[in-house]
C-alpha positions as a LaTeX table, in Angstrom:
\begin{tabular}{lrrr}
\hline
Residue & $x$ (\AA) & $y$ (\AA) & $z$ (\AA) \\
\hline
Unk1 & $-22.34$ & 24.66 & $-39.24$ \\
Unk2 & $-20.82$ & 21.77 & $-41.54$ \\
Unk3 & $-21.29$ & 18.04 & $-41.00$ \\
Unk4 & $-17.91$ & 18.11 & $-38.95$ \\
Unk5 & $-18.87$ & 20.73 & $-36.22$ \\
Unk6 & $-22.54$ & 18.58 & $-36.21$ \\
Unk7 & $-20.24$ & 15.60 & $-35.28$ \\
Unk8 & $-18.64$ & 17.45 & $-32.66$ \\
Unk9 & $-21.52$ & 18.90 & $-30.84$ \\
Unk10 & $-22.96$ & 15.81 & $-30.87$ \\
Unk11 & $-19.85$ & 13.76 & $-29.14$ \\
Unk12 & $-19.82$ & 16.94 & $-26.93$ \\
Unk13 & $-23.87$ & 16.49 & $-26.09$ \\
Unk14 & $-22.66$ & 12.00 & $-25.33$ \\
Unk15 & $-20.12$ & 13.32 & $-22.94$ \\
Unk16 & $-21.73$ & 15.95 & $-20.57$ \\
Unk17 & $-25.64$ & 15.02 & $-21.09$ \\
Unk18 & $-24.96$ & 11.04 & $-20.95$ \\
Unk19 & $-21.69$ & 10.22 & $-19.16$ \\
Unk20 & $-20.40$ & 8.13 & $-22.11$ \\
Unk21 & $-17.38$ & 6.50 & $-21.77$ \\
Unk22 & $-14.19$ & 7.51 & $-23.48$ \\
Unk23 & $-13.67$ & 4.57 & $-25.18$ \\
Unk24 & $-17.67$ & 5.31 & $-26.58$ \\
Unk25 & $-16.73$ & 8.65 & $-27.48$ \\
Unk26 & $-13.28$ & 7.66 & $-29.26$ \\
Unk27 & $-15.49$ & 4.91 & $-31.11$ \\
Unk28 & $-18.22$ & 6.88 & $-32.29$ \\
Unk29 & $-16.29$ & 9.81 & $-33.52$ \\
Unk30 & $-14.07$ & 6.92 & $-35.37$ \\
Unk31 & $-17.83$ & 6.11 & $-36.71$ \\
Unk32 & $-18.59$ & 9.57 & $-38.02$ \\
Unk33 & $-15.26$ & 10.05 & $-39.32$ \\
Unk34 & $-15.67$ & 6.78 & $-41.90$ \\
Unk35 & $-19.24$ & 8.05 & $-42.77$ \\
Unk36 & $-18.06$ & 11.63 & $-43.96$ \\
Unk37 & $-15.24$ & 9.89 & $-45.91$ \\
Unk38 & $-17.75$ & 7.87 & $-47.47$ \\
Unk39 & $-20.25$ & 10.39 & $-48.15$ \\
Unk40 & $-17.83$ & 12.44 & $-49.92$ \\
Unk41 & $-17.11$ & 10.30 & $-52.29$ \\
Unk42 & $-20.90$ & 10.85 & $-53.37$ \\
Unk43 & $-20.11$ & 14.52 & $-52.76$ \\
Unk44 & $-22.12$ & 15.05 & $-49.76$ \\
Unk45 & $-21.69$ & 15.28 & $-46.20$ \\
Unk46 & $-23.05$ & 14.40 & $-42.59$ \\
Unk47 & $-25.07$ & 17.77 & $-43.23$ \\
Unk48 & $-25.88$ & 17.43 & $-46.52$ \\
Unk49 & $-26.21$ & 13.54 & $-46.79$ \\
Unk50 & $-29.89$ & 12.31 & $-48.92$ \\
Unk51 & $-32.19$ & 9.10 & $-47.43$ \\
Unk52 & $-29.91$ & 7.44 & $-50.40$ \\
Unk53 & $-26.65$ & 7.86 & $-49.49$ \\
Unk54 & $-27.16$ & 6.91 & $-46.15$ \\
Unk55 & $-28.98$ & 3.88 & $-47.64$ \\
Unk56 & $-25.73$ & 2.83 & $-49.85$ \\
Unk57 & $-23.35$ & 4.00 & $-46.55$ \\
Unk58 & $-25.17$ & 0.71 & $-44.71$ \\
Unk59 & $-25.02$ & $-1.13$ & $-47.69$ \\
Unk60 & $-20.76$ & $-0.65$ & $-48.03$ \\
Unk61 & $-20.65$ & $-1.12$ & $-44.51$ \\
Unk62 & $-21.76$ & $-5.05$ & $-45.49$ \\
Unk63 & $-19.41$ & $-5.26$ & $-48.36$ \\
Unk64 & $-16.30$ & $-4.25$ & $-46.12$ \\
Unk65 & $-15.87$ & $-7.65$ & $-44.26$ \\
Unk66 & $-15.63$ & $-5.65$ & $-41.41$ \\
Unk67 & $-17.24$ & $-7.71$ & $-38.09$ \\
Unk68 & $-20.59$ & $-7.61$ & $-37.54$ \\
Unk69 & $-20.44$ & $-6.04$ & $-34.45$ \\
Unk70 & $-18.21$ & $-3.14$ & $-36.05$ \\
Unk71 & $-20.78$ & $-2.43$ & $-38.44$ \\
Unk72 & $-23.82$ & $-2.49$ & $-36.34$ \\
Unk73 & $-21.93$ & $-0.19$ & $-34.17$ \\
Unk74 & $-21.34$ & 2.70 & $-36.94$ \\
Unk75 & $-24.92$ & 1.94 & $-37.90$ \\
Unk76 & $-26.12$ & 2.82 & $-34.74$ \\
Unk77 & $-23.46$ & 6.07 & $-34.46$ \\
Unk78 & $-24.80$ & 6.94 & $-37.60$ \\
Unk79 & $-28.69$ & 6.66 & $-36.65$ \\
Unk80 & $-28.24$ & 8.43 & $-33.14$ \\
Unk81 & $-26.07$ & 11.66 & $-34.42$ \\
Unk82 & $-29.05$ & 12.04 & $-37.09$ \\
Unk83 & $-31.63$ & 11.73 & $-34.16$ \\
Unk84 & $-29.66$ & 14.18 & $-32.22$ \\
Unk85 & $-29.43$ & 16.98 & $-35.40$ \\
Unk86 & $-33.02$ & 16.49 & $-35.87$ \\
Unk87 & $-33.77$ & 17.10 & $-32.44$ \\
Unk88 & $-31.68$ & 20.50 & $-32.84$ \\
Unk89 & $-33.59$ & 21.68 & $-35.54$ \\
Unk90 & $-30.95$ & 21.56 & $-37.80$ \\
Unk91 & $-32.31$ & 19.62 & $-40.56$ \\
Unk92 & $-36.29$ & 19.12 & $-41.19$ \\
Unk93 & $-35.88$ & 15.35 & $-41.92$ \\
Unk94 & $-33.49$ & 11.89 & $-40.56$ \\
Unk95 & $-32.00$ & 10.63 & $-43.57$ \\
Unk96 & $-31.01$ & 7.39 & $-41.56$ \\
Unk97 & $-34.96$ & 6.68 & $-40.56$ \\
Unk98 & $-35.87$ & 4.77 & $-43.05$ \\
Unk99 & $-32.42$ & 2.09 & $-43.90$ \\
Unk100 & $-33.75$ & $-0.94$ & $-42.13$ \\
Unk101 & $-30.16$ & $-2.57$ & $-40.92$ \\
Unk102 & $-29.89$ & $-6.19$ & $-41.48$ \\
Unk103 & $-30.30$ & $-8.55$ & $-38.14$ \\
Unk104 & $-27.19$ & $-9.10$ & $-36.70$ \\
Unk105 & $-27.03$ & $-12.19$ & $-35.07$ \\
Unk106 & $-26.04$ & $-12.08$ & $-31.17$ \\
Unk107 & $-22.42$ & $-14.59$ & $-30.92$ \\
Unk108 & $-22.67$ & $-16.92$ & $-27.83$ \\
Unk109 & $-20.20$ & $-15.70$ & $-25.50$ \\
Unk110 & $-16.85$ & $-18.06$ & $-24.71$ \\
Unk111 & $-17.49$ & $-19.52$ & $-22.06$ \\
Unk112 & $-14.71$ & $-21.15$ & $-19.37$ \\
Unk113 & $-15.46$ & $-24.54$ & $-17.25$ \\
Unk114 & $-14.77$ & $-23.72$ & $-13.18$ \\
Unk115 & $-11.81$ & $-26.15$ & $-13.49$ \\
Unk116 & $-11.04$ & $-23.68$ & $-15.97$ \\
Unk117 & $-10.89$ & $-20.70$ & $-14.28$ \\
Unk118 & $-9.36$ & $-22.43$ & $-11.09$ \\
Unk119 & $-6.29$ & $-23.40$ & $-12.85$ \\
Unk120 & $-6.22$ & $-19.71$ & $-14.65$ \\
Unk121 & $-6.39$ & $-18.13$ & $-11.11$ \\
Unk122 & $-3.74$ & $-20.27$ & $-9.67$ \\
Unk123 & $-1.26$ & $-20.37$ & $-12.75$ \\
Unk124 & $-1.95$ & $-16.10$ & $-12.55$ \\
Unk125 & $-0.60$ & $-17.03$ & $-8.39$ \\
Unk126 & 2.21 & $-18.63$ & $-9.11$ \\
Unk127 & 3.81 & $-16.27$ & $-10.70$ \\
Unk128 & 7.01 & $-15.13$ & $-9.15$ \\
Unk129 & 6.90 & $-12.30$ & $-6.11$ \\
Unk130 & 4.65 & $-9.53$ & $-6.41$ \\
Unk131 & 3.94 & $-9.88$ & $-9.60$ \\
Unk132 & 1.85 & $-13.29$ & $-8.73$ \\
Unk133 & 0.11 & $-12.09$ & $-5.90$ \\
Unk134 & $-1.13$ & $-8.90$ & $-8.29$ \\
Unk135 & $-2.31$ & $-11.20$ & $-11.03$ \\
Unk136 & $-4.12$ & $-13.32$ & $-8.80$ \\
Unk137 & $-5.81$ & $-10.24$ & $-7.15$ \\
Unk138 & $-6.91$ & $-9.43$ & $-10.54$ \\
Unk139 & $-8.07$ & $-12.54$ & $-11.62$ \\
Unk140 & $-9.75$ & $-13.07$ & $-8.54$ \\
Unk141 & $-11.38$ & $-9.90$ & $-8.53$ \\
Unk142 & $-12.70$ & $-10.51$ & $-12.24$ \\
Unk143 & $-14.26$ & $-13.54$ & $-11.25$ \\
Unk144 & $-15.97$ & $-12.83$ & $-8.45$ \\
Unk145 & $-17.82$ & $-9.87$ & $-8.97$ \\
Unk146 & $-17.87$ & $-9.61$ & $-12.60$ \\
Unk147 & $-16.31$ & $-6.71$ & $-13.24$ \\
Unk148 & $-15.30$ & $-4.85$ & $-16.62$ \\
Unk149 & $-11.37$ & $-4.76$ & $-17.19$ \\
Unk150 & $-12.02$ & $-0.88$ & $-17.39$ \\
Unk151 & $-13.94$ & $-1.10$ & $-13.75$ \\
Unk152 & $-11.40$ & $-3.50$ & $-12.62$ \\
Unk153 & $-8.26$ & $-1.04$ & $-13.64$ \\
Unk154 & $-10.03$ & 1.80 & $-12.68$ \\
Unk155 & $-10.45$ & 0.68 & $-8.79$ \\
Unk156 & $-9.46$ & 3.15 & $-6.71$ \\
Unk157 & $-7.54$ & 1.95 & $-3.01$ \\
Unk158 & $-9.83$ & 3.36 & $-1.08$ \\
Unk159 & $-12.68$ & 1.24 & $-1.51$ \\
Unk160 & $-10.06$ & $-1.98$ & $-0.75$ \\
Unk161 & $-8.60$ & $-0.89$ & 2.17 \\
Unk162 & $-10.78$ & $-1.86$ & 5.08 \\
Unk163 & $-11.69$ & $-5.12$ & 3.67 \\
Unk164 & $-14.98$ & $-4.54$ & 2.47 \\
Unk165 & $-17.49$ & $-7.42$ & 1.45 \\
Unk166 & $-18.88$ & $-5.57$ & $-1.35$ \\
Unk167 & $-17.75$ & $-2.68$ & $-4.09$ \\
Unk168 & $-19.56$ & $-0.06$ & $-4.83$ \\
Unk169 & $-18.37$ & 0.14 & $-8.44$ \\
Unk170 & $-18.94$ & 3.09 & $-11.37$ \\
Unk171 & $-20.03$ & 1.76 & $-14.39$ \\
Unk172 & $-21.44$ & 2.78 & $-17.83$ \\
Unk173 & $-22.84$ & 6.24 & $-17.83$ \\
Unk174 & $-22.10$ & 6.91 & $-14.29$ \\
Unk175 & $-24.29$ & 4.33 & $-12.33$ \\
Unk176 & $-23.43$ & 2.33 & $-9.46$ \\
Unk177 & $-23.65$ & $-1.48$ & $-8.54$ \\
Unk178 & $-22.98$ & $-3.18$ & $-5.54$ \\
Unk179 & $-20.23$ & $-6.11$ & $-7.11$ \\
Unk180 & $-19.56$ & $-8.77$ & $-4.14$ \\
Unk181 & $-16.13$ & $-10.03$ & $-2.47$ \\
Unk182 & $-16.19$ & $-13.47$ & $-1.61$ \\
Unk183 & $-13.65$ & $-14.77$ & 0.72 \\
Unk184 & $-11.17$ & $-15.95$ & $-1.66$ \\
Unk185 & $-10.80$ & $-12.39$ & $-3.65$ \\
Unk186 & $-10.50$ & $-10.83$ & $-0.25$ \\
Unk187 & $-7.71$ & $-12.54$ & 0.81 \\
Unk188 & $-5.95$ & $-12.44$ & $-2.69$ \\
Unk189 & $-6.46$ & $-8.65$ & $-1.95$ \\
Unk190 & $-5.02$ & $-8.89$ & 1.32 \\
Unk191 & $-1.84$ & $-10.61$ & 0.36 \\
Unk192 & $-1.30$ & $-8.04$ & $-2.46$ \\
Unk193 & $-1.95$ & $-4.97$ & $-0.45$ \\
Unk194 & 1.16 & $-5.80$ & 1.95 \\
Unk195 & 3.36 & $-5.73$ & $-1.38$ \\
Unk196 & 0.96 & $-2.72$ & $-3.84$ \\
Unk197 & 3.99 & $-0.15$ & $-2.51$ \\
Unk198 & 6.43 & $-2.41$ & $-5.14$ \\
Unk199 & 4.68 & $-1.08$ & $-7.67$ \\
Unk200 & 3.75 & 2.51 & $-7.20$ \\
Unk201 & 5.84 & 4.77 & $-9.56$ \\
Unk202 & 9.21 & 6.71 & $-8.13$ \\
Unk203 & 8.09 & 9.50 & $-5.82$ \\
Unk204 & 4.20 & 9.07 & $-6.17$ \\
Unk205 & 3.66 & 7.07 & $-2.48$ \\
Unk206 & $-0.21$ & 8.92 & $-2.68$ \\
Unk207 & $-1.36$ & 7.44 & $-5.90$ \\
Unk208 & $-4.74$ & 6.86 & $-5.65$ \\
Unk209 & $-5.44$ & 3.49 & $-7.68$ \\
Unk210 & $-5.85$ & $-0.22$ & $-6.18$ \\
Unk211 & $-3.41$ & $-1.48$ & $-9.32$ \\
Unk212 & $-1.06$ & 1.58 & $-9.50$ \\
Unk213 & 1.94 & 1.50 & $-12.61$ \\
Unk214 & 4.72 & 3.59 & $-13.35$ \\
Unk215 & 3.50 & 3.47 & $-16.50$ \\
Unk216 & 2.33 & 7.06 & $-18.08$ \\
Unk217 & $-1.07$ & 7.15 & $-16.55$ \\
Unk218 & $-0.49$ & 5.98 & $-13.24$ \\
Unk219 & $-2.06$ & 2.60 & $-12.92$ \\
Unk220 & $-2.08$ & $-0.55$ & $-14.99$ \\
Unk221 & $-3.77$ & $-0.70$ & $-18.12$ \\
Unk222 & $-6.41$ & $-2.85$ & $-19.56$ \\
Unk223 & $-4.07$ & $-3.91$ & $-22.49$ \\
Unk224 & $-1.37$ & $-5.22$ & $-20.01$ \\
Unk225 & $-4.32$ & $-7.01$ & $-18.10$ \\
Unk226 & $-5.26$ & $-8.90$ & $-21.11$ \\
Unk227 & $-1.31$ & $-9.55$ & $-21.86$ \\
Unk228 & $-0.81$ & $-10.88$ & $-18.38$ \\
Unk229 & $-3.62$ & $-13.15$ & $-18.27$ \\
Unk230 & $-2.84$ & $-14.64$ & $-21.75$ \\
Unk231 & 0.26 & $-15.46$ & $-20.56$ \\
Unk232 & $-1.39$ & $-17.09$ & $-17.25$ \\
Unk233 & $-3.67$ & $-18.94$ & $-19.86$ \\
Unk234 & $-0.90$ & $-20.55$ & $-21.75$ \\
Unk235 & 1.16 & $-21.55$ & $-18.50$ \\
Unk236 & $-2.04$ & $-23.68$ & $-17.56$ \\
Unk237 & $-2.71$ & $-25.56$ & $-20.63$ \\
Unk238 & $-5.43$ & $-23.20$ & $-21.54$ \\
Unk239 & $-5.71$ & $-21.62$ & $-25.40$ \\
Unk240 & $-5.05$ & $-17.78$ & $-24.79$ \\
Unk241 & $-7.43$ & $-17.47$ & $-27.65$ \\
Unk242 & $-10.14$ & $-18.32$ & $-25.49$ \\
Unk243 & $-9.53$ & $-15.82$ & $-22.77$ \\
Unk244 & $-9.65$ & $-12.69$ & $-21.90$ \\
Unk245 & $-10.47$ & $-10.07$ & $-19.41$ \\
Unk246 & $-14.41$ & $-10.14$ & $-20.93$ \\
Unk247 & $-14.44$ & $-13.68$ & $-21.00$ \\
Unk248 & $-14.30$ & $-14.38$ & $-16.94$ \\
Unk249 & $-17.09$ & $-11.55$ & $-16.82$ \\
Unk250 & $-18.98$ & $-14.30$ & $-18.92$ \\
Unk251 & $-18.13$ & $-16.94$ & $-16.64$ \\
Unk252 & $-18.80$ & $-15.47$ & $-13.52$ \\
Unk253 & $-22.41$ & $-15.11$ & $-14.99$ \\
Unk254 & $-23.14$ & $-18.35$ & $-16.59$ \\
Unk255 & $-21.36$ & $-20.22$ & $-13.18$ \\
Unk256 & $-24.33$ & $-18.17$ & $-11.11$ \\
Unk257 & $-26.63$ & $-19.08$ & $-13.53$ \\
Unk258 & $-25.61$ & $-22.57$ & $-13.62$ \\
Unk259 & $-25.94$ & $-22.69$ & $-9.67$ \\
Unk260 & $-29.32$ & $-21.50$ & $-10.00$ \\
Unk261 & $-28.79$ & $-17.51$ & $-9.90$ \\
Unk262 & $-32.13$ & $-15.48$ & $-10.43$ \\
Unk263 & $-31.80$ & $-14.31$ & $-13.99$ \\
Unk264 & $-32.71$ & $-10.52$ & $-12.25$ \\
Unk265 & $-29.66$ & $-11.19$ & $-9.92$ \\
Unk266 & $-27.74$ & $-11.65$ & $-12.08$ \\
Unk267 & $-28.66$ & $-8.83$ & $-14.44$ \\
Unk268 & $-27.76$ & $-6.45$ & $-11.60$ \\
Unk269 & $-24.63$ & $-7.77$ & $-10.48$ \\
Unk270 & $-23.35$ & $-7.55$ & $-14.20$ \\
Unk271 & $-25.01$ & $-3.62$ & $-14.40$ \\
Unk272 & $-27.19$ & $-4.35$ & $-17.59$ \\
Unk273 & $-29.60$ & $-1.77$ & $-18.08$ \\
Unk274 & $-31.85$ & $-4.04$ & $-20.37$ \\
Unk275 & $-32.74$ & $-7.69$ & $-19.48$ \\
Unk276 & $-32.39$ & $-9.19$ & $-22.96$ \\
Unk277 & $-28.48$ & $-8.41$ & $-22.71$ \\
Unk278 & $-28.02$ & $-10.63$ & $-19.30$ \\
Unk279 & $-30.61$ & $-13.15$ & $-21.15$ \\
Unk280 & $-27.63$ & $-14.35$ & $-23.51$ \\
Unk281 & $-26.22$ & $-16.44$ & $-20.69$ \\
Unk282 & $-29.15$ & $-18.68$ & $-20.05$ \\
Unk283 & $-28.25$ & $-20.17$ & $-23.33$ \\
Unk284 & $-24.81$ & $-21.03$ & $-22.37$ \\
Unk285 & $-25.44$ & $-22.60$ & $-19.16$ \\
Unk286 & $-28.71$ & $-24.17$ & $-20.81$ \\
Unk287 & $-26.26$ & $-25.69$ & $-23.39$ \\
Unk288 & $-23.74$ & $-26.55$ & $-20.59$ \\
Unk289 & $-26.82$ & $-28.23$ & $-18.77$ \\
Unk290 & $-28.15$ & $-30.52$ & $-21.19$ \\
Unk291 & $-24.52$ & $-31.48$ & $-21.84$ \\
Unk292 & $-24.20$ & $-32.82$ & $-18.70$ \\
Unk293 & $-27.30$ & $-34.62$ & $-18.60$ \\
Unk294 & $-26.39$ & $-36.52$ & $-22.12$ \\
Unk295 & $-22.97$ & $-37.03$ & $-20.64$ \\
Unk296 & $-23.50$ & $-38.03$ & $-16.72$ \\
Unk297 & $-27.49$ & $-39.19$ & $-16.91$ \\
Unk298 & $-27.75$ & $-43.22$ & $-16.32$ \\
Unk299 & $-30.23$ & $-43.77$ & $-18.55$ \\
Unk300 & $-27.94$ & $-41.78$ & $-21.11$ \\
Unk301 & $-24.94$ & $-43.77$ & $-20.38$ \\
Unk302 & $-26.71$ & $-46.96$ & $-21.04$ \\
Unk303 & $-28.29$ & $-45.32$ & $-24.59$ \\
\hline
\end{tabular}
């Protein structure tokens, strides 16, 4: 079998044995793709590749100005498809075992004030019509449970309809969280179920999403998410730049943290499999904290 067919059993093996997303599969065969290129240049291949081309793969990957993340993600494609042949039995040795990546420093996420996010949510409100009451669903929903824009799309009615307190929502790989409603989303979902049938597509009165589209697939995209709430960004003062579906996941974490969340709590209400990911935020709202000591503090007023 030749370094392409390896490629594609393994993307095969991410999608049935570990639920990956689509957007994981579509981004690590991307990965594998620029590493064959690569490696024929040295005329080699995934199959065929030595401990040394892998070695000076890594090594253009740094030279590329592509973003850090990028290229710690194709890294990490890279090292798991060898890990996978090796466990086949199709090669003896990992070529990628010994390249030690460089450290890749973790970005602090952007982070939005409250005040912030309240004018977001009602600038996405006062839209005109329908269209208002669906952005502020969305908004609202973001915000208060933390969702990903791909949960968030990806809501099905059914689990809106009765008015629930809590979602049971289907994240990465497959596994489910409880994400809270508090009182505020629920009535922003409320208001836009009584006008969801202006936007189902002609003839489809059964479609079964929360945000349906007449749009090819059926239901809104992420992409026109992150359009629409740029635009409610701008019409509130606020720099689109800094905002974006991901960004009021990070502020619904670092406000709980902030109100003195349990960093555990937290960690489950986001779905984070490992700790150290959720651990990010204490660093925001520690910054935000000590900010507002300098700033509001007598004794630092009179310094």
């Amino acid at each position: 079998m030749s370094g392409a067919g390896w490629a594609e059993a393994f993307l095969e093996m991410m999608a049935v044995e570990r639920a990956s997303a689509r957007n994981t599969l579509t981004a690590y065969g991307k990965d594998l793709t620029d590493a064959q290129a690569f490696l024929r240049t040295r005329s080699s291949d995934l199959a065929a590749a030595s401990a040394e081309d892998i070695e000076s793969y890594f090594a253009a990957l740094s030279d590329r100005g592509l973003s850090p993340a990028t290229a710690a993600r194709r890294r990490a494609a890279v090292r798991q498809f060898y890990r996978f042949v090796l466990g086949e039995g199709w090669r003896t040795d990992d070529p990628a075992r010994r390249v030690e990546a460089p450290k890749k420093g973790r970005p602090l996420p952007k982070v939005l004030s409250r005040a912030e996010v309240d004018a977001i949510i009602a600038s996405a409100g006062a839209r005109d019509g329908t269209q208002g009451l669906r952005l502020g669903c969305m908004v609202e929903l973001a915000y208060a449970s933390g969702l990903r824009i791909s949960e968030l799309t990806a809501l099905p009615l059914a689990v809106l309809a009765r008015d629930p307190a809590y979602l049971i929502v289907k994240g990465k790989g497959g596994k489910e969280r409880l994400a809270p409603l508090n009182a505020a989303a629920r009535a922003a979902v409320k208001a836009y179920l009584e006008v969801r049938k202006g936007f189902l597509p002609k003839g489809d009165a059964a479609n079964p999403w929360l945000f349906p589209s007449r749009g090819k697939g059926g239901r809104l995209t992420p992409r026109r998410f992150a359009q629409l709430l740029d635009e409610a960004a701008a019409d509130a003062g606020i720099d689109p730049a800094r905002v974006s579906p991901h960004v009021l996941r990070h502020a619904f974490a670092t406000h709980l943290l902030e109100g003195g969340a349990d960093l555990r709590v937290v960690q489950k209400l986001l779905g984070h499999a490992d700790i150290a990911t959720t651990q990010i935020y204490t660093h925001v709202a520690g910054d935000r904290l000590a900010e507002v000591v300098a700033t509001k503090h007598p004794l630092a007023k009179k310094s």
